[in-house]
Amino acid sequence: MKYILGSIRKIIFESNTGPYKVGLFRVKETNDEELNEYVNKIIGFTGNINEVNDEVEYKLYGKMVNHPKYGLQYNVESYEIVPPSDIDSLVLYLSSGLFKGIGVKTAKKIVEKYGTDTIEVIKNNYEDLSLISGMNIEKARMIHKKIIDNEMNQDLILKLNSYGFSVKEAIDLSNIYGLDLLNIIEENIYELNDIVSFDKLDLIYLQNNDEMGSNRIKALIKHNINNMCFESGDTLISKEELFLRLKKCFKNNFTSDTFISHLNELLDCGELIEINDYVTLYDYYDAEKRILSDITRISSIKNVIDKSLVNEYILSYEKRNKIKFNEEQKDAIIGTLTNNFYIITGGPGTGKTTIIKAIVEIIQNIEKVNKNDIALLAPTGRSAKRMSESVGITASTIHKFLKWNKETETFQIDEYNKAHEKIIIVDEASMVDIFLFSSLLKGLRINVKLILIGDENQLPSIGPGDVLHDLLNMGNVKSKCLNTIYRVKDGSYITYLANDIKNKKEFKSFDEKYSDFKFIESSDDNIKLYLSEICNKIKEKGISPDSFQVLAPMYKGVNGIDNLNNMLSDIFNPNEKYQVGDKFYKVNDKVIQLVNDVENNVYNGDIGYIKEIKTVDKKLVIRIDYLGNIVEYKSGEFDRFTLAYAISIHKSQGSEYDNVVIILASSFRRMFYNKLIYTAVTRAKSSLIILGSLDSFNKSVQTLYADNRKTYLKNV
């Protein structure tokens, strides 16, 4: 392997939670002819290096790369510490601080006595060192252990590399488990699943073991329960369905007796929980159990605010703002102020946002709190921004409020470090899954006032659970559903259409002419043609892509999101294309963020525009503007975003757009259901076009399977 040998001179950047480092390295020698020009020079390096000491020599294996930010540097793929061999280096090594209590004087005495054999003496006859002035047997044993451990750690990392673990994985694993790691791999490699993916562990296991091993069967049971929960949204999995799924994981016959015996082992040790004919992982059970206990506790705290006093404040608010609340809205405001936990639900146009604004103002006066005592939260960046603009107080995502740490994948606000806010208002609550809601509850003070706002008829969370629906059906939870529709202009139909979908109406036709809605009947073959005509007209009217959104349920296929995006990009953006993998991007393209990135303040579902695409050392760097927040993406990070002229209905949840086109191809029929089409329709503010089959539309309205998530909260 090609290497550079030398010393680390300086660390420029070091990850807080891992071995990744960026620094400067002085090259002493190399076996790579292309790098001979760097001998006796300092170069930059980047990579995973565990323990850094500038007094010892390192052999770094890797290659030179041109980093878009740091320029030319050596990319470290693996490394080893080189034991010193000359007299001066040995003194520096022993007195470097690596060996506690050994100074320069003592180091010189050791090296003067043993010369270049010093390391071998320490490794094989360390007791002899105790005879040297300034040494004792404890110090000698400590030096011996440190050198042996260093060598063993290096051997361990190389051994793990040979199994198939990356350098980072090997370092992380050795730091956590030390020399016990090989025993863990031998006895039950699946214990490492918190750090290394299941698929990689399973592949390594199967290289040398029987597929029917007991540890593998139990690991597959847990792995498949987790996958099934995320695929279905359920938190409880049928034992029969789990067994049928597991059978597909084995080439040999996997019997029900084998399944039951291993399932019982996991139940006995508490890793699984059994509820009637269902099972779940303990983490799922624990999250829902916390939700149940915390909501019960918060709901039971008595609020001493007098109802008549609240009515006075409502009347005063109405006069100041020249509005009139209906009885539903008044009940909702009174409910939030006289209960410590309260839920307000309602469809579009029912005044949820108006009520939030009133609650925030009234609660500041009646509870004598300031804005810093109130937190407005939402699951996505766009919904938080919309909430902030409507209410007049800064809102944030739940992840940002709880201070998500991307590297450790933990929240800094938790049961040990609670948030100081006294009043928490969460909008778009239907999007929140059991794990996020449980984490939020952990971080809230005991006597918090918690208000959830949402639309029960929208899609449930992408993650497991059906939190809003389940809470509304808990006997001790107070709530109010807003049914009266206000936000409707003359000739408008979008809000009424959403209401008709919610009520499962059968639609014979859409002959009437509405100011904001049109249904265009189309075969699948003609959808792109119609959409192209619609978009060209929109472009002629000067409507920007930011005010226009195409929604579809699937990414693949002729009328899928990926194919539509390529067409729409050509219509709205004539700039030069840059190929990135199997996709093409242009400056000014509309894109959507696909993952939460708290560090760069950009979140799953945020829409932005590409501002710059440049090539550095034949590699692309893309800079995207998210409402003034510029985020830079480098090679390996381009899967974090995609084109957004057309997006999935799930990704649109929590956002609103002036003009919306919904693609309802017959080929997508099996993907549509009531809550999905309802959610899509309620994204439109000013105009809505549904393009596709009326028959598919009616079947979607009548399909209700999203209402049937199986959860622990439904079973208590």
mmCIF file of C-alpha atoms in Angstrom, residues 415-700:
data_model
loop_
_atom_site.group_PDB
_atom_site.id
_atom_site.type_symbol
_atom_site.label_atom_id
_atom_site.label_comp_id
_atom_site.label_asym_id
_atom_site.label_seq_id
_atom_site.Cartn_x
_atom_site.Cartn_y
_atom_site.Cartn_z
ATOM 1 C CA GLU A 415 -35.001 14.679 30.939
ATOM 2 C CA TYR A 416 -31.689 15.794 32.484
ATOM 3 C CA ASN A 417 -31.547 19.216 30.813
ATOM 4 C CA LYS A 418 -35.095 20.523 30.467
ATOM 5 C CA ALA A 419 -36.273 23.535 28.465
ATOM 6 C CA HIS A 420 -37.192 26.644 30.476
ATOM 7 C CA GLU A 421 -40.292 27.595 28.437
ATOM 8 C CA LYS A 422 -43.600 27.473 30.305
ATOM 9 C CA ILE A 423 -45.960 27.282 27.316
ATOM 10 C CA ILE A 424 -45.412 25.046 24.267
ATOM 11 C CA ILE A 425 -47.608 25.261 21.153
ATOM 12 C CA VAL A 426 -47.037 22.597 18.474
ATOM 13 C CA ASP A 427 -48.578 23.142 15.035
ATOM 14 C CA GLU A 428 -49.032 20.422 12.372
ATOM 15 C CA ALA A 429 -49.184 17.868 15.202
ATOM 16 C CA SER A 430 -50.432 15.097 12.880
ATOM 17 C CA MET A 431 -46.892 14.900 11.443
ATOM 18 C CA VAL A 432 -45.209 14.096 14.779
ATOM 19 C CA ASP A 433 -44.281 10.431 15.376
ATOM 20 C CA ILE A 434 -43.993 8.633 18.737
ATOM 21 C CA PHE A 435 -40.218 9.060 19.076
ATOM 22 C CA LEU A 436 -40.174 12.805 18.379
ATOM 23 C CA PHE A 437 -43.171 13.446 20.638
ATOM 24 C CA SER A 438 -41.712 11.299 23.428
ATOM 25 C CA SER A 439 -38.406 13.209 23.120
ATOM 26 C CA LEU A 440 -40.284 16.510 23.304
ATOM 27 C CA LEU A 441 -42.090 15.432 26.474
ATOM 28 C CA LYS A 442 -38.781 14.405 28.059
ATOM 29 C CA GLY A 443 -37.430 17.928 27.574
ATOM 30 C CA LEU A 444 -40.416 19.839 29.019
ATOM 31 C CA ARG A 445 -40.719 21.107 32.587
ATOM 32 C CA ILE A 446 -43.122 19.297 34.921
ATOM 33 C CA ASN A 447 -45.747 22.060 35.073
ATOM 34 C CA VAL A 448 -45.666 22.951 31.358
ATOM 35 C CA LYS A 449 -48.754 24.045 29.427
ATOM 36 C CA LEU A 450 -48.808 22.054 26.179
ATOM 37 C CA ILE A 451 -51.119 22.862 23.248
ATOM 38 C CA LEU A 452 -51.310 20.767 20.069
ATOM 39 C CA ILE A 453 -52.769 22.168 16.835
ATOM 40 C CA GLY A 454 -53.487 19.954 13.861
ATOM 41 C CA ASP A 455 -55.805 18.454 11.299
ATOM 42 C CA GLU A 456 -56.759 14.892 12.153
ATOM 43 C CA ASN A 457 -57.790 14.224 8.558
ATOM 44 C CA GLN A 458 -54.305 14.858 7.188
ATOM 45 C CA LEU A 459 -51.696 12.160 6.736
ATOM 46 C CA PRO A 460 -50.330 10.633 9.921
ATOM 47 C CA SER A 461 -46.602 10.860 10.624
ATOM 48 C CA ILE A 462 -44.107 9.257 8.249
ATOM 49 C CA GLY A 463 -42.528 7.605 11.287
ATOM 50 C CA PRO A 464 -44.277 5.022 13.487
ATOM 51 C CA GLY A 465 -47.404 5.821 15.484
ATOM 52 C CA ASP A 466 -50.584 7.851 15.149
ATOM 53 C CA VAL A 467 -50.014 10.308 17.971
ATOM 54 C CA LEU A 468 -52.607 13.006 17.260
ATOM 55 C CA HIS A 469 -55.396 10.528 16.476
ATOM 56 C CA ASP A 470 -54.584 8.366 19.502
ATOM 57 C CA LEU A 471 -54.429 11.327 21.896
ATOM 58 C CA LEU A 472 -57.807 12.599 20.675
ATOM 59 C CA ASN A 473 -59.294 9.246 21.610
ATOM 60 C CA MET A 474 -57.817 9.154 25.119
ATOM 61 C CA GLY A 475 -60.536 9.646 27.720
ATOM 62 C CA ASN A 476 -58.662 12.187 29.851
ATOM 63 C CA VAL A 477 -57.636 14.541 27.017
ATOM 64 C CA LYS A 478 -59.552 17.773 26.416
ATOM 65 C CA SER A 479 -59.901 18.941 22.814
ATOM 66 C CA LYS A 480 -61.978 21.012 20.397
ATOM 67 C CA CYS A 481 -62.640 20.382 16.711
ATOM 68 C CA LEU A 482 -63.284 23.473 14.575
ATOM 69 C CA ASN A 483 -65.825 22.758 11.834
ATOM 70 C CA THR A 484 -67.036 26.183 10.661
ATOM 71 C CA ILE A 485 -65.241 27.260 7.481
ATOM 72 C CA TYR A 486 -64.343 30.958 7.202
ATOM 73 C CA ARG A 487 -61.411 31.369 4.841
ATOM 74 C CA VAL A 488 -63.369 31.125 1.578
ATOM 75 C CA LYS A 489 -63.784 33.691 -1.223
ATOM 76 C CA ASP A 490 -66.829 33.910 -3.480
ATOM 77 C CA GLY A 491 -66.700 31.225 -6.169
ATOM 78 C CA SER A 492 -63.938 29.361 -4.292
ATOM 79 C CA TYR A 493 -64.171 25.597 -3.967
ATOM 80 C CA ILE A 494 -60.824 24.262 -2.648
ATOM 81 C CA THR A 495 -61.842 24.342 1.025
ATOM 82 C CA TYR A 496 -65.258 22.823 0.299
ATOM 83 C CA LEU A 497 -63.599 20.138 -1.845
ATOM 84 C CA ALA A 498 -61.350 19.209 1.088
ATOM 85 C CA ASN A 499 -64.420 19.010 3.313
ATOM 86 C CA ASP A 500 -66.228 16.806 0.782
ATOM 87 C CA ILE A 501 -63.206 14.496 0.600
ATOM 88 C CA LYS A 502 -63.117 14.286 4.396
ATOM 89 C CA ASN A 503 -66.818 13.314 4.342
ATOM 90 C CA LYS A 504 -66.119 10.691 1.639
ATOM 91 C CA LYS A 505 -68.458 12.193 -0.947
ATOM 92 C CA GLU A 506 -68.791 10.458 -4.313
ATOM 93 C CA PHE A 507 -68.073 12.854 -7.173
ATOM 94 C CA LYS A 508 -70.129 12.393 -10.368
ATOM 95 C CA SER A 509 -68.434 15.202 -12.278
ATOM 96 C CA PHE A 510 -66.873 18.655 -11.950
ATOM 97 C CA ASP A 511 -68.903 20.526 -14.539
ATOM 98 C CA GLU A 512 -69.262 23.686 -12.481
ATOM 99 C CA LYS A 513 -66.782 26.464 -13.107
ATOM 100 C CA TYR A 514 -64.964 27.483 -9.963
ATOM 101 C CA SER A 515 -62.626 30.437 -9.573
ATOM 102 C CA ASP A 516 -59.901 28.328 -7.958
ATOM 103 C CA PHE A 517 -60.408 24.693 -9.021
ATOM 104 C CA LYS A 518 -60.321 22.621 -12.194
ATOM 105 C CA PHE A 519 -60.394 18.858 -12.767
ATOM 106 C CA ILE A 520 -58.798 17.838 -16.077
ATOM 107 C CA GLU A 521 -59.748 14.314 -17.120
ATOM 108 C CA SER A 522 -56.754 12.678 -18.762
ATOM 109 C CA SER A 523 -55.356 9.287 -19.674
ATOM 110 C CA ASP A 524 -51.936 8.446 -18.259
ATOM 111 C CA ASP A 525 -50.404 8.878 -21.727
ATOM 112 C CA ASN A 526 -51.524 12.514 -21.963
ATOM 113 C CA ILE A 527 -50.736 13.713 -18.434
ATOM 114 C CA LYS A 528 -47.278 15.078 -19.314
ATOM 115 C CA LEU A 529 -48.689 16.852 -22.368
ATOM 116 C CA TYR A 530 -51.423 18.564 -20.317
ATOM 117 C CA LEU A 531 -48.966 19.403 -17.531
ATOM 118 C CA SER A 532 -46.538 20.912 -20.029
ATOM 119 C CA GLU A 533 -49.327 23.171 -21.394
ATOM 120 C CA ILE A 534 -50.330 24.210 -17.852
ATOM 121 C CA CYS A 535 -46.739 25.074 -16.938
ATOM 122 C CA ASN A 536 -46.108 27.068 -20.108
ATOM 123 C CA LYS A 537 -49.241 29.145 -19.413
ATOM 124 C CA ILE A 538 -48.112 29.673 -15.816
ATOM 125 C CA LYS A 539 -44.703 30.769 -17.069
ATOM 126 C CA GLU A 540 -46.324 33.218 -19.549
ATOM 127 C CA LYS A 541 -48.324 34.745 -16.665
ATOM 128 C CA GLY A 542 -45.073 35.398 -14.786
ATOM 129 C CA ILE A 543 -45.901 33.004 -11.932
ATOM 130 C CA SER A 544 -42.631 31.854 -10.343
ATOM 131 C CA PRO A 545 -41.870 28.219 -9.488
ATOM 132 C CA ASP A 546 -41.907 29.262 -5.817
ATOM 133 C CA SER A 547 -45.667 29.958 -6.075
ATOM 134 C CA PHE A 548 -46.394 26.799 -8.048
ATOM 135 C CA GLN A 549 -46.122 23.173 -6.939
ATOM 136 C CA VAL A 550 -46.779 19.833 -8.630
ATOM 137 C CA LEU A 551 -47.664 16.969 -6.256
ATOM 138 C CA ALA A 552 -47.502 13.250 -7.074
ATOM 139 C CA PRO A 553 -47.356 10.062 -4.962
ATOM 140 C CA MET A 554 -44.460 8.173 -6.605
ATOM 141 C CA TYR A 555 -40.928 8.927 -7.800
ATOM 142 C CA LYS A 556 -40.638 6.320 -10.562
ATOM 143 C CA GLY A 557 -42.609 5.801 -13.763
ATOM 144 C CA VAL A 558 -43.578 7.922 -16.766
ATOM 145 C CA ASN A 559 -45.641 10.261 -14.582
ATOM 146 C CA GLY A 560 -43.430 9.869 -11.532
ATOM 147 C CA ILE A 561 -41.784 12.727 -9.670
ATOM 148 C CA ASP A 562 -38.290 12.170 -11.129
ATOM 149 C CA ASN A 563 -39.506 12.191 -14.731
ATOM 150 C CA LEU A 564 -41.797 15.189 -14.174
ATOM 151 C CA ASN A 565 -38.978 17.169 -12.545
ATOM 152 C CA ASN A 566 -36.724 16.755 -15.575
ATOM 153 C CA MET A 567 -39.490 18.067 -17.841
ATOM 154 C CA LEU A 568 -40.444 20.943 -15.532
ATOM 155 C CA SER A 569 -36.821 22.009 -15.077
ATOM 156 C CA ASP A 570 -36.509 22.356 -18.864
ATOM 157 C CA ILE A 571 -39.686 24.483 -18.963
ATOM 158 C CA PHE A 572 -38.920 26.816 -16.064
ATOM 159 C CA ASN A 573 -35.121 26.933 -16.200
ATOM 160 C CA PRO A 574 -33.175 27.115 -19.497
ATOM 161 C CA ASN A 575 -29.712 27.190 -17.858
ATOM 162 C CA GLU A 576 -26.849 24.780 -18.551
ATOM 163 C CA LYS A 577 -27.190 21.260 -17.119
ATOM 164 C CA TYR A 578 -24.644 19.589 -14.833
ATOM 165 C CA GLN A 579 -24.813 15.823 -14.422
ATOM 166 C CA VAL A 580 -24.646 14.489 -10.850
ATOM 167 C CA GLY A 581 -24.871 10.694 -10.862
ATOM 168 C CA ASP A 582 -28.062 9.874 -12.768
ATOM 169 C CA LYS A 583 -29.560 13.355 -12.204
ATOM 170 C CA PHE A 584 -29.109 16.761 -13.820
ATOM 171 C CA TYR A 585 -29.066 20.137 -12.032
ATOM 172 C CA LYS A 586 -28.924 23.765 -13.189
ATOM 173 C CA VAL A 587 -28.314 27.111 -11.537
ATOM 174 C CA ASN A 588 -31.708 28.482 -10.351
ATOM 175 C CA ASP A 589 -33.271 25.013 -10.145
ATOM 176 C CA LYS A 590 -35.898 24.577 -7.417
ATOM 177 C CA VAL A 591 -34.801 21.852 -4.957
ATOM 178 C CA ILE A 592 -36.001 20.246 -1.721
ATOM 179 C CA GLN A 593 -33.922 19.167 1.291
ATOM 180 C CA LEU A 594 -34.433 15.467 2.112
ATOM 181 C CA VAL A 595 -32.877 15.182 5.603
ATOM 182 C CA ASN A 596 -32.680 17.268 8.768
ATOM 183 C CA ASP A 597 -29.389 19.185 9.046
ATOM 184 C CA VAL A 598 -29.522 21.242 12.247
ATOM 185 C CA GLU A 599 -25.891 22.330 11.861
ATOM 186 C CA ASN A 600 -26.708 24.157 8.614
ATOM 187 C CA ASN A 601 -30.221 25.155 9.773
ATOM 188 C CA VAL A 602 -31.939 23.330 6.907
ATOM 189 C CA TYR A 603 -34.593 20.659 7.406
ATOM 190 C CA ASN A 604 -36.394 17.847 5.632
ATOM 191 C CA GLY A 605 -38.973 19.468 3.330
ATOM 192 C CA ASP A 606 -37.309 22.899 3.044
ATOM 193 C CA ILE A 607 -37.431 24.354 -0.488
ATOM 194 C CA GLY A 608 -34.456 26.232 -1.919
ATOM 195 C CA TYR A 609 -32.862 27.352 -5.190
ATOM 196 C CA ILE A 610 -29.456 26.432 -6.584
ATOM 197 C CA LYS A 611 -27.323 29.590 -6.655
ATOM 198 C CA GLU A 612 -24.000 28.193 -7.841
ATOM 199 C CA ILE A 613 -22.591 25.034 -9.400
ATOM 200 C CA LYS A 614 -18.825 24.953 -9.727
ATOM 201 C CA THR A 615 -16.188 22.349 -10.466
ATOM 202 C CA VAL A 616 -13.220 21.933 -8.117
ATOM 203 C CA ASP A 617 -10.613 19.371 -9.158
ATOM 204 C CA LYS A 618 -13.171 17.766 -11.508
ATOM 205 C CA LYS A 619 -15.701 17.488 -8.657
ATOM 206 C CA LEU A 620 -18.915 19.461 -8.298
ATOM 207 C CA VAL A 621 -19.771 21.806 -5.453
ATOM 208 C CA ILE A 622 -23.373 23.046 -5.294
ATOM 209 C CA ARG A 623 -24.549 26.031 -3.220
ATOM 210 C CA ILE A 624 -28.273 26.280 -2.440
ATOM 211 C CA ASP A 625 -30.185 29.273 -1.074
ATOM 212 C CA TYR A 626 -32.901 28.399 1.451
ATOM 213 C CA LEU A 627 -34.631 31.755 2.022
ATOM 214 C CA GLY A 628 -31.311 33.536 2.546
ATOM 215 C CA ASN A 629 -29.576 30.597 4.257
ATOM 216 C CA ILE A 630 -26.801 29.438 1.879
ATOM 217 C CA VAL A 631 -25.843 25.770 2.275
ATOM 218 C CA GLU A 632 -22.908 24.207 0.407
ATOM 219 C CA TYR A 633 -22.973 20.569 -0.742
ATOM 220 C CA LYS A 634 -19.889 18.627 -1.764
ATOM 221 C CA SER A 635 -19.273 15.243 -3.340
ATOM 222 C CA GLY A 636 -21.042 12.565 -1.308
ATOM 223 C CA GLU A 637 -23.714 15.006 -0.085
ATOM 224 C CA PHE A 638 -25.814 15.420 -3.235
ATOM 225 C CA ASP A 639 -28.308 12.779 -2.091
ATOM 226 C CA ARG A 640 -29.448 15.250 0.595
ATOM 227 C CA PHE A 641 -31.541 17.193 -1.920
ATOM 228 C CA THR A 642 -33.410 16.692 -5.174
ATOM 229 C CA LEU A 643 -35.392 18.709 -7.732
ATOM 230 C CA ALA A 644 -38.629 20.124 -6.327
ATOM 231 C CA TYR A 645 -40.794 21.363 -9.206
ATOM 232 C CA ALA A 646 -42.692 18.152 -8.436
ATOM 233 C CA ILE A 647 -42.559 16.631 -4.943
ATOM 234 C CA SER A 648 -44.302 13.858 -3.033
ATOM 235 C CA ILE A 649 -47.477 14.623 -1.100
ATOM 236 C CA HIS A 650 -45.762 13.437 2.080
ATOM 237 C CA LYS A 651 -42.970 15.984 1.533
ATOM 238 C CA SER A 652 -45.523 18.755 0.998
ATOM 239 C CA GLN A 653 -47.162 18.222 4.382
ATOM 240 C CA GLY A 654 -46.765 21.261 6.608
ATOM 241 C CA SER A 655 -46.407 23.584 3.592
ATOM 242 C CA GLU A 656 -48.814 25.688 1.533
ATOM 243 C CA TYR A 657 -48.493 26.853 -2.078
ATOM 244 C CA ASP A 658 -50.449 29.479 -4.020
ATOM 245 C CA ASN A 659 -50.944 27.207 -7.043
ATOM 246 C CA VAL A 660 -51.001 23.391 -6.961
ATOM 247 C CA VAL A 661 -51.348 20.647 -9.588
ATOM 248 C CA ILE A 662 -52.053 17.118 -8.330
ATOM 249 C CA ILE A 663 -51.111 14.242 -10.651
ATOM 250 C CA LEU A 664 -53.689 11.443 -10.290
ATOM 251 C CA ALA A 665 -52.575 8.900 -12.883
ATOM 252 C CA SER A 666 -54.470 5.599 -13.071
ATOM 253 C CA SER A 667 -51.176 3.788 -12.547
ATOM 254 C CA PHE A 668 -50.919 5.528 -9.155
ATOM 255 C CA ARG A 669 -54.406 4.407 -8.087
ATOM 256 C CA ARG A 670 -53.175 1.922 -5.499
ATOM 257 C CA MET A 671 -51.048 4.646 -3.888
ATOM 258 C CA PHE A 672 -53.903 7.104 -3.264
ATOM 259 C CA TYR A 673 -56.260 7.041 -0.304
ATOM 260 C CA ASN A 674 -58.517 9.495 1.506
ATOM 261 C CA LYS A 675 -55.974 11.143 3.795
ATOM 262 C CA LEU A 676 -53.391 11.386 1.016
ATOM 263 C CA ILE A 677 -55.710 13.147 -1.451
ATOM 264 C CA TYR A 678 -57.098 15.333 1.370
ATOM 265 C CA THR A 679 -53.572 16.384 2.369
ATOM 266 C CA ALA A 680 -52.673 17.159 -1.254
ATOM 267 C CA VAL A 681 -55.799 19.286 -1.810
ATOM 268 C CA THR A 682 -55.282 21.270 1.403
ATOM 269 C CA ARG A 683 -51.802 22.366 0.262
ATOM 270 C CA ALA A 684 -53.391 24.757 -2.284
ATOM 271 C CA LYS A 685 -54.124 28.349 -1.234
ATOM 272 C CA SER A 686 -55.277 30.137 -4.426
ATOM 273 C CA SER A 687 -55.703 27.632 -7.247
ATOM 274 C CA LEU A 688 -55.839 23.855 -7.651
ATOM 275 C CA ILE A 689 -55.795 21.599 -10.706
ATOM 276 C CA ILE A 690 -56.255 17.826 -10.447
ATOM 277 C CA LEU A 691 -54.947 16.102 -13.561
ATOM 278 C CA GLY A 692 -55.943 12.492 -14.170
ATOM 279 C CA SER A 693 -58.804 10.038 -13.817
ATOM 280 C CA LEU A 694 -62.114 10.842 -12.050
ATOM 281 C CA ASP A 695 -62.571 7.135 -11.355
ATOM 282 C CA SER A 696 -59.171 7.041 -9.605
ATOM 283 C CA PHE A 697 -60.120 10.168 -7.674
ATOM 284 C CA ASN A 698 -63.323 8.584 -6.344
ATOM 285 C CA LYS A 699 -61.550 5.355 -5.406
ATOM 286 C CA SER A 700 -58.951 7.418 -3.529
#
